[in-house]
Short mmCIF file of C-alpha atoms in Angstrom, two decimals:
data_model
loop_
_atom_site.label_atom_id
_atom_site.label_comp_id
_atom_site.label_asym_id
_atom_site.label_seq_id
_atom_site.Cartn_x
_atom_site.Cartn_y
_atom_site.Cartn_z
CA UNK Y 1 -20.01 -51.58 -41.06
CA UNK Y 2 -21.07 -51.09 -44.67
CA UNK Y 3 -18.33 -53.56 -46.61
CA UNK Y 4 -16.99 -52.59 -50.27
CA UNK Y 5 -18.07 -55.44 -52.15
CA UNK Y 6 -15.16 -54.67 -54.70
CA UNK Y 7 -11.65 -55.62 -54.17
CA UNK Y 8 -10.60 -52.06 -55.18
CA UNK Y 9 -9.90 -49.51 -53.31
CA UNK Y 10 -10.83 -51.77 -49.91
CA UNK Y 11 -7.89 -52.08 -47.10
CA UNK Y 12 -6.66 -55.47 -45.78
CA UNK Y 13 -9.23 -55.76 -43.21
CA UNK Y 14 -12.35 -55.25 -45.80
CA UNK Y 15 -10.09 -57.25 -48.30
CA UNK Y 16 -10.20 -60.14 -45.65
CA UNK Y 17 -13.53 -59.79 -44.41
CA UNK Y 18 -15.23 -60.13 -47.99
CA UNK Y 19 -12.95 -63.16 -49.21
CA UNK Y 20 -14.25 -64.88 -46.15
CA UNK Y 21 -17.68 -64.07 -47.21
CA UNK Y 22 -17.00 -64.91 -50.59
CA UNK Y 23 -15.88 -68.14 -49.29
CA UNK Y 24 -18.33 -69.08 -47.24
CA UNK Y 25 -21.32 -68.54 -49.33
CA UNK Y 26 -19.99 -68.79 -52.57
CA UNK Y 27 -23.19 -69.15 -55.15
CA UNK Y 28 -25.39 -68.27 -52.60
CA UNK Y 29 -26.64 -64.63 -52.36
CA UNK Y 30 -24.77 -62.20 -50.34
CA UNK Y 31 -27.18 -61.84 -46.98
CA UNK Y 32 -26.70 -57.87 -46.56
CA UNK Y 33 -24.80 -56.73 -43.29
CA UNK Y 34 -25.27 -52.86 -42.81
CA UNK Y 35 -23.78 -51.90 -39.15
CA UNK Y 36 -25.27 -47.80 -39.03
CA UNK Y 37 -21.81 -46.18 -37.69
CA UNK Y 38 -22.50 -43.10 -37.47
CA UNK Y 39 -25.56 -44.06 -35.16
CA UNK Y 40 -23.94 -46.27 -32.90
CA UNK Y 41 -21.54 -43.77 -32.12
CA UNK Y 42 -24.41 -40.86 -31.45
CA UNK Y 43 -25.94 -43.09 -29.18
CA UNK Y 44 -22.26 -44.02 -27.79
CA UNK Y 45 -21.49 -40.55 -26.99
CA UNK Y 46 -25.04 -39.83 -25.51
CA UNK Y 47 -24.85 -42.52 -23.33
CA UNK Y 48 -21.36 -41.80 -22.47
CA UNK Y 49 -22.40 -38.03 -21.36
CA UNK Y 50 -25.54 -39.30 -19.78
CA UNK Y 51 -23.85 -41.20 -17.54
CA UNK Y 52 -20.82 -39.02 -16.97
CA UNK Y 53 -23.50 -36.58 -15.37
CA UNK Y 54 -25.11 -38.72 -13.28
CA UNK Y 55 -21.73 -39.97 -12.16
CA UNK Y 56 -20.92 -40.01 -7.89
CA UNK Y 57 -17.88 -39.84 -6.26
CA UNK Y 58 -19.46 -39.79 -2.74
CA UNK Y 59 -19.14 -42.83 0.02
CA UNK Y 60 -22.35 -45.38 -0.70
CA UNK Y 61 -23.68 -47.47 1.90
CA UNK Y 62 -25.04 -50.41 1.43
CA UNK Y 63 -29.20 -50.68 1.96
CA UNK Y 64 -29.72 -53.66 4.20
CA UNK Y 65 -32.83 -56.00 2.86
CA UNK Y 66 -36.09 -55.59 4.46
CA UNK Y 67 -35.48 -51.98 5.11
CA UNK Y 68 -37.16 -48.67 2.92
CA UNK Y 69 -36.27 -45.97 3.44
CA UNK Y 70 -38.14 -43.24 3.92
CA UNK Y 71 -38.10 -39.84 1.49
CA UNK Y 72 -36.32 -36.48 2.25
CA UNK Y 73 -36.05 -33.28 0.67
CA UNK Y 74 -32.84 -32.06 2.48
CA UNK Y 75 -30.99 -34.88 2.30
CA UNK Y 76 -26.96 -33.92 3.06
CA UNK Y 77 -24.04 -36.12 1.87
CA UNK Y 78 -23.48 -39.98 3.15
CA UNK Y 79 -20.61 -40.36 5.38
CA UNK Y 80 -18.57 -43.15 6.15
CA UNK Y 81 -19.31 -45.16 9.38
CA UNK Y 82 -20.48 -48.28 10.73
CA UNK Y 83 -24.40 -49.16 9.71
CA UNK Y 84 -27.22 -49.63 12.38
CA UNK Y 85 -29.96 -51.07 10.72
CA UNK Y 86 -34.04 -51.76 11.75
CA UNK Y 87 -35.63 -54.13 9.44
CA UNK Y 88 -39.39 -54.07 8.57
CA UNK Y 89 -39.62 -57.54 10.28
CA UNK Y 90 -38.06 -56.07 13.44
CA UNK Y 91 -34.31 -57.35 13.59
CA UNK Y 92 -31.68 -55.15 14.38
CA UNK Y 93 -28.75 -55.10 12.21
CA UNK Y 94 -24.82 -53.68 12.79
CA UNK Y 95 -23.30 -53.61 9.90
CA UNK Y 96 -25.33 -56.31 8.18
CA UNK Y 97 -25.21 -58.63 11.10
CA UNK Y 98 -28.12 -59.45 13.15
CA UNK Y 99 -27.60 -58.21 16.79
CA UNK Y 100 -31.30 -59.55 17.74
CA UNK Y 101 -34.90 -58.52 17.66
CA UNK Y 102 -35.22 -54.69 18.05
CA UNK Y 103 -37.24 -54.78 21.19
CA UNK Y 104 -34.95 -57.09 22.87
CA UNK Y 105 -32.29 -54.79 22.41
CA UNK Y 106 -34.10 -51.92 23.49
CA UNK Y 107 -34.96 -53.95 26.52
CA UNK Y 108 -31.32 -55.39 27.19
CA UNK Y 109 -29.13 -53.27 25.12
CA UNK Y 110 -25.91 -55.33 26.56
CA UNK Y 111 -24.78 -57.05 23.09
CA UNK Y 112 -25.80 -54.15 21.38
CA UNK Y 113 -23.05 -51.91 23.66
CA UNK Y 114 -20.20 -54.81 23.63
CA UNK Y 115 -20.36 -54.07 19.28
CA UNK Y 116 -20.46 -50.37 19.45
CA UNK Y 117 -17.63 -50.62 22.03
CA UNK Y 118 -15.67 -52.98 19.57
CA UNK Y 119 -15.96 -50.06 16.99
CA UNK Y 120 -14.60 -47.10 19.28
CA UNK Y 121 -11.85 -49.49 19.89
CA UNK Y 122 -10.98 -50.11 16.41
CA UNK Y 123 -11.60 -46.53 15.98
CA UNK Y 124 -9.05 -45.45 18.12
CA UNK Y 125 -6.39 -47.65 17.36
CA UNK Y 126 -6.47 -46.64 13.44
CA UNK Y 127 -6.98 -42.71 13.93
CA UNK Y 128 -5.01 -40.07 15.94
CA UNK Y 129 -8.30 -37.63 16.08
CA UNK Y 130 -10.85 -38.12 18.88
CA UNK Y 131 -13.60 -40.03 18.10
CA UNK Y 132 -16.39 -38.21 16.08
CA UNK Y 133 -19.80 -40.60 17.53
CA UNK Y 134 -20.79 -40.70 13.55
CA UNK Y 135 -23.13 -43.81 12.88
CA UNK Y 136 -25.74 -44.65 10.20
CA UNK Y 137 -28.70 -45.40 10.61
CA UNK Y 138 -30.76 -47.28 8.05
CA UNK Y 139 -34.50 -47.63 9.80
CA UNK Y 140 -37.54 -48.87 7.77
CA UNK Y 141 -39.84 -46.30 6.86
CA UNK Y 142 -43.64 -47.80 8.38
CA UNK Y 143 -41.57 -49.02 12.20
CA UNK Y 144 -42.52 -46.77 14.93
CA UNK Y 145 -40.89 -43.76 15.42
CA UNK Y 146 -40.35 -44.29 19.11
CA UNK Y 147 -38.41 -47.32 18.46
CA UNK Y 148 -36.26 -45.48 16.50
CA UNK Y 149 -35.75 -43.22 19.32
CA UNK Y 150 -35.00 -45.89 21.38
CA UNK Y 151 -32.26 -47.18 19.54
CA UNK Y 152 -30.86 -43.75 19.33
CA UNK Y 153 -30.98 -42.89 22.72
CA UNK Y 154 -28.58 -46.50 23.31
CA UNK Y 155 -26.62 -45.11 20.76
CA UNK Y 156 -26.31 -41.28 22.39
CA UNK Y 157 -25.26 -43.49 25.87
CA UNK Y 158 -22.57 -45.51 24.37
CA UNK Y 159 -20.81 -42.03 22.81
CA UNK Y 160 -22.23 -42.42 19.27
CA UNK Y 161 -24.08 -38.42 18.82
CA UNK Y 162 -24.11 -37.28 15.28
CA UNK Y 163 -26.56 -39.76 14.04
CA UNK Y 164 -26.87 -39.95 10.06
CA UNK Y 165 -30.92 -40.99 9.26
CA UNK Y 166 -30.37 -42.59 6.09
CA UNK Y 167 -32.96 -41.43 3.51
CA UNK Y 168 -33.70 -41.17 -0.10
CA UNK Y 169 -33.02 -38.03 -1.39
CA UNK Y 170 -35.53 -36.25 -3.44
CA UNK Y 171 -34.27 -32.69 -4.49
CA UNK Z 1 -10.99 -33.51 -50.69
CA UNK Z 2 -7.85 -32.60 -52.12
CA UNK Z 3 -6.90 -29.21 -52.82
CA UNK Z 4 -4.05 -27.83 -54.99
CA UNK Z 5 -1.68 -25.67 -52.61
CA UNK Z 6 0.28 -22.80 -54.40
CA UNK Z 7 3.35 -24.09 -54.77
CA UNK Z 8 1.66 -27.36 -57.14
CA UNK Z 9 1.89 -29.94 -54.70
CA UNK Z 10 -1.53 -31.76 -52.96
CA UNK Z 11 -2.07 -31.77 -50.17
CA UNK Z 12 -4.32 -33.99 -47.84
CA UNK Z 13 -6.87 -31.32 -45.70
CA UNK Z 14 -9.47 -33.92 -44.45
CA UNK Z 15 -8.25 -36.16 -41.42
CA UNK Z 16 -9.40 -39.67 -41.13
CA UNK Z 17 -10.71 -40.44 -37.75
CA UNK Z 18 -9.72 -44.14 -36.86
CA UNK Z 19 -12.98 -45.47 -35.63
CA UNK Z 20 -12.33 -49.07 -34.19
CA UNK Z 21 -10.11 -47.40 -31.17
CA UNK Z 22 -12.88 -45.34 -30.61
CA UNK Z 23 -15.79 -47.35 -30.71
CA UNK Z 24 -13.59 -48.92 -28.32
CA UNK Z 25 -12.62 -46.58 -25.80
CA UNK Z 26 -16.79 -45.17 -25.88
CA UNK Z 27 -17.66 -48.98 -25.41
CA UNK Z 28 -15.26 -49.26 -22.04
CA UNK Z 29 -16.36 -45.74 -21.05
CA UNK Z 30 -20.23 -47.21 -21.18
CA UNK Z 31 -19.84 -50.72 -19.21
CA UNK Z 32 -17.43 -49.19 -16.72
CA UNK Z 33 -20.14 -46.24 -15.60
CA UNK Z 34 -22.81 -48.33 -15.95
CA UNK Z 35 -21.24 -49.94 -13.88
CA UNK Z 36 -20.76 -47.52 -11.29
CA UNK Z 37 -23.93 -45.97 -11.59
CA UNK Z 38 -26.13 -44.96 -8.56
CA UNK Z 39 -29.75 -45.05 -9.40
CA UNK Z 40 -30.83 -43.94 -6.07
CA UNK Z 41 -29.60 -41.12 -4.22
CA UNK Z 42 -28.98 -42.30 -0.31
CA UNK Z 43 -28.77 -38.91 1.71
CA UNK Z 44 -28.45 -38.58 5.38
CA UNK Z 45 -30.07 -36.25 7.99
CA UNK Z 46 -27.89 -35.09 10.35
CA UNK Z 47 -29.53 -35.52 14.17
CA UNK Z 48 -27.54 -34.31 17.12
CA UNK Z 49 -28.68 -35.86 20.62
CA UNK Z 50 -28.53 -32.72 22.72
CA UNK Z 51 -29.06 -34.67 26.48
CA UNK Z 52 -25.42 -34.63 28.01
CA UNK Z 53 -23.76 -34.54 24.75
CA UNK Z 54 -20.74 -32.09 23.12
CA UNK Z 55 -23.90 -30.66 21.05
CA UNK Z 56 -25.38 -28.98 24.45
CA UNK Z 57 -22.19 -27.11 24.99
CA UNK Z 58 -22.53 -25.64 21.95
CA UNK Z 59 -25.67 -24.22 22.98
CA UNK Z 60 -25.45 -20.40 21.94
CA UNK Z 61 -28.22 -18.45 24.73
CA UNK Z 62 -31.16 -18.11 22.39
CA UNK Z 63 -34.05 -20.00 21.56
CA UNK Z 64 -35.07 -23.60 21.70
CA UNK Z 65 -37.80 -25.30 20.13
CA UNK Z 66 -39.29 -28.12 21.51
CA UNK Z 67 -42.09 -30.36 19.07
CA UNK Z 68 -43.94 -32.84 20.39
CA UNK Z 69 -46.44 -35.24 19.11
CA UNK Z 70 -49.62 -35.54 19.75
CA UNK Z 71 -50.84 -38.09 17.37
CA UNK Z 72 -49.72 -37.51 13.73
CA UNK Z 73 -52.24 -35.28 12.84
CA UNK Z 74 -51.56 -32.91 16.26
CA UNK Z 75 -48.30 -31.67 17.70
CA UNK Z 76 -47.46 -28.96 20.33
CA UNK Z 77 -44.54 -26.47 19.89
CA UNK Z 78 -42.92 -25.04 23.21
CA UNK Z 79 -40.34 -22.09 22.39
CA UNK Z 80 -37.87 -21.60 24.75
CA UNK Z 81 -35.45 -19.53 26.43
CA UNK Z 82 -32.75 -20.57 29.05
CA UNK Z 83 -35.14 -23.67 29.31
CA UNK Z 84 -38.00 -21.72 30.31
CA UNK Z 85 -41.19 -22.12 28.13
CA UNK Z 86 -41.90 -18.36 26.75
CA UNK Z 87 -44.78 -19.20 24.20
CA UNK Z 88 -46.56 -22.42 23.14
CA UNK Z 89 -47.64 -22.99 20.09
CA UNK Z 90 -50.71 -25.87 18.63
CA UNK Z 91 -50.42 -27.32 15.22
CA UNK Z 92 -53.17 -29.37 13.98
CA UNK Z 93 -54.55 -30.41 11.15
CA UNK Z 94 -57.30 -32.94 9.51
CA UNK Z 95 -54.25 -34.79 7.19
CA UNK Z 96 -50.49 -35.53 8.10
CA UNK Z 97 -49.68 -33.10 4.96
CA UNK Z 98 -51.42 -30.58 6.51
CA UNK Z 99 -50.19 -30.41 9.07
CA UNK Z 100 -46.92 -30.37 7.62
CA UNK Z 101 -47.64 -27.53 5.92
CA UNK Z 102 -49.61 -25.64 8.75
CA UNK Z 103 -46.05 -26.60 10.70
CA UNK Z 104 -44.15 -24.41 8.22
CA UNK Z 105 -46.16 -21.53 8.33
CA UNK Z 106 -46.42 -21.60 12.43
CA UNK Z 107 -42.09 -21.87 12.15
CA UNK Z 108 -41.71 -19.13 9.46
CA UNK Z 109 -44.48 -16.94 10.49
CA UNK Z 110 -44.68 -16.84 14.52
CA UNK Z 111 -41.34 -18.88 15.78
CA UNK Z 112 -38.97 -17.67 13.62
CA UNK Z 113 -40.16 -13.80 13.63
CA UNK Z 114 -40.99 -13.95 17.29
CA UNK Z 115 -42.62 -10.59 18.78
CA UNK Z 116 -41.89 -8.98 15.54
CA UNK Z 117 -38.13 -10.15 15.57
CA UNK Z 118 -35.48 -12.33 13.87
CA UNK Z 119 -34.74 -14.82 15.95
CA UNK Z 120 -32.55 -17.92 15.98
CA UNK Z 121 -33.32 -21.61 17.41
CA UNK Z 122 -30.15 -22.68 18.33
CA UNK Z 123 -31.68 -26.76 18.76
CA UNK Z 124 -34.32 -28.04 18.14
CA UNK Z 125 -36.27 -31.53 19.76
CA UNK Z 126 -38.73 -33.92 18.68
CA UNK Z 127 -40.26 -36.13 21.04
CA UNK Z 128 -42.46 -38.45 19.03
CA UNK Z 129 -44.99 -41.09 19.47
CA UNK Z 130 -45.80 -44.69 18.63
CA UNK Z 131 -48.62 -43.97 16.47
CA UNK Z 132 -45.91 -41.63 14.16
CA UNK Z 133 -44.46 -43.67 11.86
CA UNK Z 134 -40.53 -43.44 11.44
CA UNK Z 135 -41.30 -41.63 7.82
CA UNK Z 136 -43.55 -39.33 9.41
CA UNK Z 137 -40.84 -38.28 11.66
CA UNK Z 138 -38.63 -37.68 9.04
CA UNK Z 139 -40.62 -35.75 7.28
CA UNK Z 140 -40.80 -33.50 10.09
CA UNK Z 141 -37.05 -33.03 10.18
CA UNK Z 142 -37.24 -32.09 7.00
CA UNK Z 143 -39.64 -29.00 7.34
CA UNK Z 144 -37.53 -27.76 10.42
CA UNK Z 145 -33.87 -28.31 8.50
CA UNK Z 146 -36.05 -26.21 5.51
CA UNK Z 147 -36.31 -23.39 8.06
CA UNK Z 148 -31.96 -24.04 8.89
CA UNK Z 149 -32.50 -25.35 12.36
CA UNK Z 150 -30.30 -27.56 11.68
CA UNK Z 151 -29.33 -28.83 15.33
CA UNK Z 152 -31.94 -31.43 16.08
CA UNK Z 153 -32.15 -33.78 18.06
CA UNK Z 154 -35.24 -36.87 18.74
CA UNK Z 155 -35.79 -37.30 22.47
CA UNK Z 156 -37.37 -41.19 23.56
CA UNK Z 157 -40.96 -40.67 24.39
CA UNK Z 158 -41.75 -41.72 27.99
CA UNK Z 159 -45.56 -42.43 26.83
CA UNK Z 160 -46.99 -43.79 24.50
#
């Protein structure tokens, strides 16, 4: 803010704000303060429109560590629903807790089941529609892609169908 | 600027624009969606597991496609009708890319336009291998949901 150094014509605020200075380093010389206004408030607005445009409104899921995903060109729209997760290092996640090492699951897929049952339960007792078999699935991007098979066909057993491959969307 | 009206008096014509509320209100508006900002852009693709689920009874009678891999450089396409094989198709190539790209052309040019016709692949199935990697795979997804076969779903390979 560029500050009237005369008393005249200056409101209360500017009135205040150079008796203070005036105070403070009386016989000194005045150290210059120049605030560009009209700048800040171009670069305000720009960043205000900026990020206006790049605003989302859609569900976000969380990424779980140790997991990249891999790149897609027809990515569709995130939807809401519990998170199955393959790490890099080979755990299995459900909703960011460790069910076990991916191949033991695959092998005995017991502990895996009693969770996804726990969810259709909870499911059904908070909605009146059937149950849709939507899950997420966040799998790192280098794993094998049998063991991602795998893991979906426990998931296709224990009612969970429409399975969402998380990806990173590059349009 | 003050201009005289007709009738003598002045009259005030420019409007001051109180600038601490604004700076204010743009300042909130910046932390808040920079707040809320999502750098990266997490999509989904859709798969449908077709063995015994509600997605095979929405089977319409018209062509299947099955892909399997060979290695990630080879892959075999069976079209099919009613579940019987009608035409096989090989797709190889000396680089993953390429054969990416030699997998479009074989979809667009001979599956979808099959015998010189239009024709509609109602699911489609990848059975992959352990020497694909899980980005491969998706990459492959994404050539056949380019072409709208949009009903996929990835079978477990029984070898490796």
């Amino acid at each position: 803010m560029i500050l009237n150094q005369s008393m005249v014509a200056a409101d209360a605020f500017e009135k205040h704000l150079i008796n203070r200075r005036r105070k403070k380093h009386w016989g000194l010389k005045a150290a210059g303060f120049t605030l560009m206004l009209t700048s800040m408030v171009d670069m305000f607005s720009m960043l205000v429109v900026f990020l206006l445009q790049t605003f989302s409104s859609s569900p976000e899921i969380l990424v779980t560590k140790g997991v990249e995903l891999p790149d897609s060109i027809t990515p569709s729209v995130v939807k809401e629903a519990p998170v199955l997760a393959i790490s890099r290092d080979g755990n299995l996640y459900l909703d960011q807790q460790l069910v076990g090492p991916t191949k033991d699951v695959a092998k005995k897929p017991n502990e895996l089941l009693k969770k996804l049952n726990v969810i259709k339960k909870n499911w059904a007792k908070s909605h009146t529609t059937p149950f849709t078999g939507e899950i997420n699935l966040q799998a790192d991007r280098d794993i094998k892609s049998t063991v991602v098979a795998q893991i979906m066909g426990i998931l296709t057993s224990s009612q969970f169908q429409s399975i969402e491959l998380a990806v990173v969307g590059h349009r | 600027m003050r201009k005289k009206t007709g009738l003598g008096q002045k009259k005030e014509l420019d409007a001051q624009l109180n600038l601490t509320p604004f700076i204010d209100l743009l300042s909130t508006c910046v932390c808040f969606l920079l707040i809320t900002a999502v750098w990266i852009e997490i999509g989904t693709v859709e798969v449908k597991q077709s063995h015994g689920t509600s997605a095979a009874q929405e089977k319409k009678e018209s062509y299947d496609l099955d892909l399997v891999f060979k290695d990630p450089t080879e892959m075999r396409l069976n079209l099919k009708k009613n579940g019987k094989r009608v035409k096989s198709f090989k797709v190889k190539d000396e680089s993953f890319e390429g054969m990416l790209s030699q997998l479009n052309q074989t979809i667009t040019g001979q599956v979808l336009t099959f015998k010189k016709k239009t024709i509609e692949i109602a699911t489609a199935t990848v059975t992959p291998r352990s020497t694909v990697d899980y980005g491969s795979l998706i990459s492959t997804l994404d050539v056949l949901r380019k072409n709208k076969i949009v009903n996929i779903g990835v079978l477990t390979a029984r070898g490796n």
